[in-house]
Coordinates of C-alpha atoms in Angstrom, one line a residue:
X1465 CA 131.2 335.4 215.1
X1466 CA 134.4 336.2 213.1
X1467 CA 136.4 333.0 212.6
X1468 CA 140.2 333.5 212.7
X1469 CA 143.4 331.7 211.6
X1470 CA 146.5 333.0 213.4
X1471 CA 149.9 332.2 211.8
X1472 CA 153.2 333.1 213.3
X1473 CA 156.4 331.0 213.6
X1474 CA 157.1 332.3 217.1
X1475 CA 155.1 330.1 219.5
X1476 CA 154.9 332.7 222.3
X1477 CA 153.7 335.5 220.0
X1478 CA 151.2 333.2 218.2
X1479 CA 149.8 331.8 221.5
X1480 CA 149.6 335.2 223.2
X1481 CA 147.8 336.7 220.1
X1482 CA 145.4 333.8 219.9
X1483 CA 144.6 334.0 223.6
X1484 CA 144.1 337.8 223.6
X1485 CA 141.9 337.8 220.5
X1486 CA 139.8 334.8 221.8
X1487 CA 138.8 337.0 224.8
X1488 CA 136.8 339.2 222.4
X1489 CA 133.1 338.2 222.3
X1490 CA 132.8 338.2 218.5
X1491 CA 136.1 336.6 217.6
X1492 CA 136.9 332.9 217.5
X1493 CA 140.3 331.4 216.8
X1494 CA 139.6 328.3 214.7
X1495 CA 143.2 327.4 213.8
X1496 CA 146.9 328.3 214.6
X1497 CA 149.9 327.7 212.3
X1498 CA 153.7 328.0 212.7
X1499 CA 154.6 327.9 209.0
X1500 CA 153.2 329.3 205.7
X1501 CA 152.6 325.7 204.5
X1502 CA 150.4 325.0 207.5
X1503 CA 148.7 328.3 207.2
X1504 CA 147.6 327.6 203.7
X1505 CA 146.5 324.0 204.6
X1506 CA 144.6 325.1 207.6
X1507 CA 142.9 327.9 205.7
X1508 CA 141.6 325.3 203.2
X1509 CA 140.5 323.0 206.0
X1510 CA 138.9 325.5 208.4
X1511 CA 137.9 328.2 205.9
X1512 CA 138.3 331.1 208.4
X1513 CA 136.8 334.6 207.7
X1514 CA 140.2 336.2 208.3
X1515 CA 143.8 334.9 208.4
X1516 CA 146.2 337.0 210.5
X1517 CA 149.6 336.1 209.1
X1518 CA 153.1 337.0 210.2
X1519 CA 155.0 338.4 207.2
X1520 CA 158.4 336.8 208.2
X1521 CA 157.4 333.2 208.4
X1522 CA 159.1 330.1 206.9
X1523 CA 159.3 328.4 204.4
X1524 CA 158.0 331.1 202.0
X1525 CA 156.7 334.2 203.7
X1526 CA 153.3 335.5 204.9
X1527 CA 152.7 337.4 201.6
X1528 CA 153.2 334.2 199.5
X1529 CA 150.8 332.4 201.9
X1530 CA 148.3 335.3 201.5
X1531 CA 148.5 334.9 197.7
X1532 CA 147.9 331.2 197.9
X1533 CA 144.9 331.6 200.3
X1534 CA 143.4 334.4 198.3
X1535 CA 143.7 332.4 195.1
X1536 CA 141.3 329.7 196.5
X1537 CA 139.2 331.2 199.3
X1538 CA 137.2 334.3 200.2
X1539 CA 139.3 334.6 203.4
X1540 CA 140.5 338.2 204.1
X1541 CA 144.1 338.6 205.0
X1542 CA 145.7 340.8 207.7
X1543 CA 149.5 340.8 207.5
X1544 CA 151.4 341.6 210.7
X1545 CA 155.1 342.5 210.4
X1546 CA 158.1 343.5 212.5
X1547 CA 159.8 345.1 209.6
X1548 CA 157.3 347.3 207.7
X1549 CA 159.1 347.7 204.4
X1550 CA 157.2 350.0 202.0
X1551 CA 157.8 347.8 198.9
X1552 CA 156.1 344.9 200.7
X1553 CA 153.0 347.1 201.3
X1554 CA 152.7 347.6 197.5
X1555 CA 153.0 343.9 196.8
X1556 CA 150.5 343.1 199.6
X1557 CA 147.9 345.5 198.4
X1558 CA 148.3 344.2 194.8
X1559 CA 147.8 340.7 196.2
X1560 CA 144.5 341.7 197.8
X1561 CA 145.6 341.9 201.4
X1562 CA 143.0 343.8 203.5
X1563 CA 145.1 344.8 206.5
X1564 CA 148.8 345.7 207.1
X1565 CA 149.8 346.3 210.7
X1566 CA 153.1 346.4 212.7
X1567 CA 153.7 343.9 215.5
X1568 CA 153.7 346.9 217.9
X1569 CA 149.9 347.1 217.4
X1570 CA 148.0 346.4 220.7
X1571 CA 145.7 343.4 220.7
X1572 CA 142.6 345.5 221.4
X1573 CA 143.4 347.7 218.4
X1574 CA 144.1 344.6 216.2
X1575 CA 140.7 343.3 217.2
X1576 CA 139.1 346.6 215.9
X1577 CA 141.1 346.3 212.7
X1578 CA 139.9 342.7 212.3
X1579 CA 136.3 343.8 212.7
X1580 CA 136.8 346.6 210.1
X1581 CA 138.4 344.1 207.6
X1582 CA 135.5 341.6 208.3
X1583 CA 133.1 344.4 207.3
X1584 CA 134.9 344.8 204.0
X1585 CA 137.2 347.8 204.8
X1586 CA 140.9 348.0 204.4
X1587 CA 143.4 349.1 207.0
X1588 CA 147.0 350.2 206.5
X1589 CA 149.1 351.5 209.3
X1590 CA 149.6 355.2 208.8
X1591 CA 153.4 355.2 209.3
X1592 CA 153.8 352.3 206.8
X1593 CA 151.6 354.2 204.3
X1594 CA 153.6 357.4 204.7
X1595 CA 156.9 355.7 204.1
X1596 CA 155.5 353.8 201.1
X1597 CA 154.5 357.2 199.5
X1598 CA 158.1 358.5 199.8
X1599 CA 159.8 355.3 198.7
X1600 CA 162.0 355.2 195.6
X1601 CA 160.8 353.2 192.6
X1602 CA 162.4 349.8 192.1
X1603 CA 165.1 350.0 189.4
X1604 CA 165.1 346.3 188.8
X1605 CA 163.3 344.4 186.0
X1606 CA 160.9 341.5 186.8
X1607 CA 163.4 339.0 185.7
X1608 CA 166.2 340.5 187.8
X1609 CA 163.8 340.4 190.8
X1610 CA 163.0 336.8 190.0
X1611 CA 166.6 335.6 190.0
X1612 CA 167.4 337.6 193.2
X1613 CA 164.4 336.1 194.9
X1614 CA 165.6 332.6 194.0
X1615 CA 169.2 333.4 195.1
X1616 CA 168.0 334.4 198.6
X1617 CA 167.8 330.6 199.4
X1618 CA 171.5 330.2 198.9
X1619 CA 170.9 328.2 195.7
X1620 CA 173.7 327.8 193.2
X1621 CA 173.6 329.4 189.7
X1622 CA 172.5 326.1 188.2
X1623 CA 169.8 325.6 190.8
X1624 CA 168.5 329.1 190.2
X1625 CA 168.5 328.5 186.5
X1626 CA 166.4 325.4 186.9
X1627 CA 164.0 327.1 189.2
X1628 CA 163.4 330.1 186.9
X1629 CA 163.7 328.2 183.6
X1630 CA 166.6 330.1 182.2
X1631 CA 170.1 329.1 181.1
X1632 CA 172.9 329.5 183.8
X1633 CA 174.6 332.2 181.7
X1634 CA 171.4 334.2 181.4
X1635 CA 171.0 334.0 185.2
X1636 CA 174.5 335.3 185.7
X1637 CA 173.7 338.2 183.3
X1638 CA 170.6 339.1 185.3
X1639 CA 172.4 338.9 188.6
X1640 CA 175.3 341.0 187.3
X1641 CA 172.8 343.6 186.1
X1642 CA 171.0 343.7 189.4
X1643 CA 174.3 344.0 191.3
X1644 CA 175.4 346.9 189.1
X1645 CA 172.1 348.7 189.5
X1646 CA 172.1 348.3 193.3
X1647 CA 175.9 348.9 193.8
X1648 CA 176.2 345.5 195.5
X1649 CA 179.4 343.5 195.7
X1650 CA 177.7 340.1 195.5
X1651 CA 174.5 338.5 194.5
X1652 CA 173.7 337.8 198.2
X1653 CA 174.2 341.5 199.0
X1654 CA 172.0 342.5 196.1
X1655 CA 169.3 340.0 197.1
X1656 CA 169.4 341.3 200.7
X1657 CA 169.1 344.9 199.6
X1658 CA 166.1 344.0 197.4
X1659 CA 164.5 342.2 200.3
X1660 CA 165.2 345.1 202.7
X1661 CA 163.5 347.5 200.2
X1662 CA 160.5 345.1 200.0
X1663 CA 160.9 344.5 196.3
X1664 CA 161.2 340.7 196.8

């Protein structure tokens, strides 16, 4: 029996997915979560074989939850996403995610992918993989990405500075450089563009 954790902040989707997967003879849903915080906590408590995580889930995101779970447990991760941004695929694979599928995947196909992942194989949706191969490289430095990631929460310059352990003036410089490289008129626009590309 393959033990599953299902995490999605949309109750209807999470419930439907859990119910459909539970119909499979060899799959058992042992936990459901609506937030990344609960997903990590329940993974620790229930120790599922596979965690099926929605990528766009508060308060962090499914990729951050995947990293936290993989750091502590042998649980394999399948990320499910509505917006399959190629940059996210790269980060997911680097974090040890075993499956990457769009939300348009039928439940029966997802069950097959879960079995493959449980057997030690990886699965990446072919369309996502193709777009990842043609994606432009990220022009931003790690520090620029870090301050843009922090600015996505709507934090002030001083709050970002405290979060990333830099002086406020240094944060402004990194944000200005990122805005210039991306041709963005504001730090929020730059952060959104970086998020859309899957760089943060």
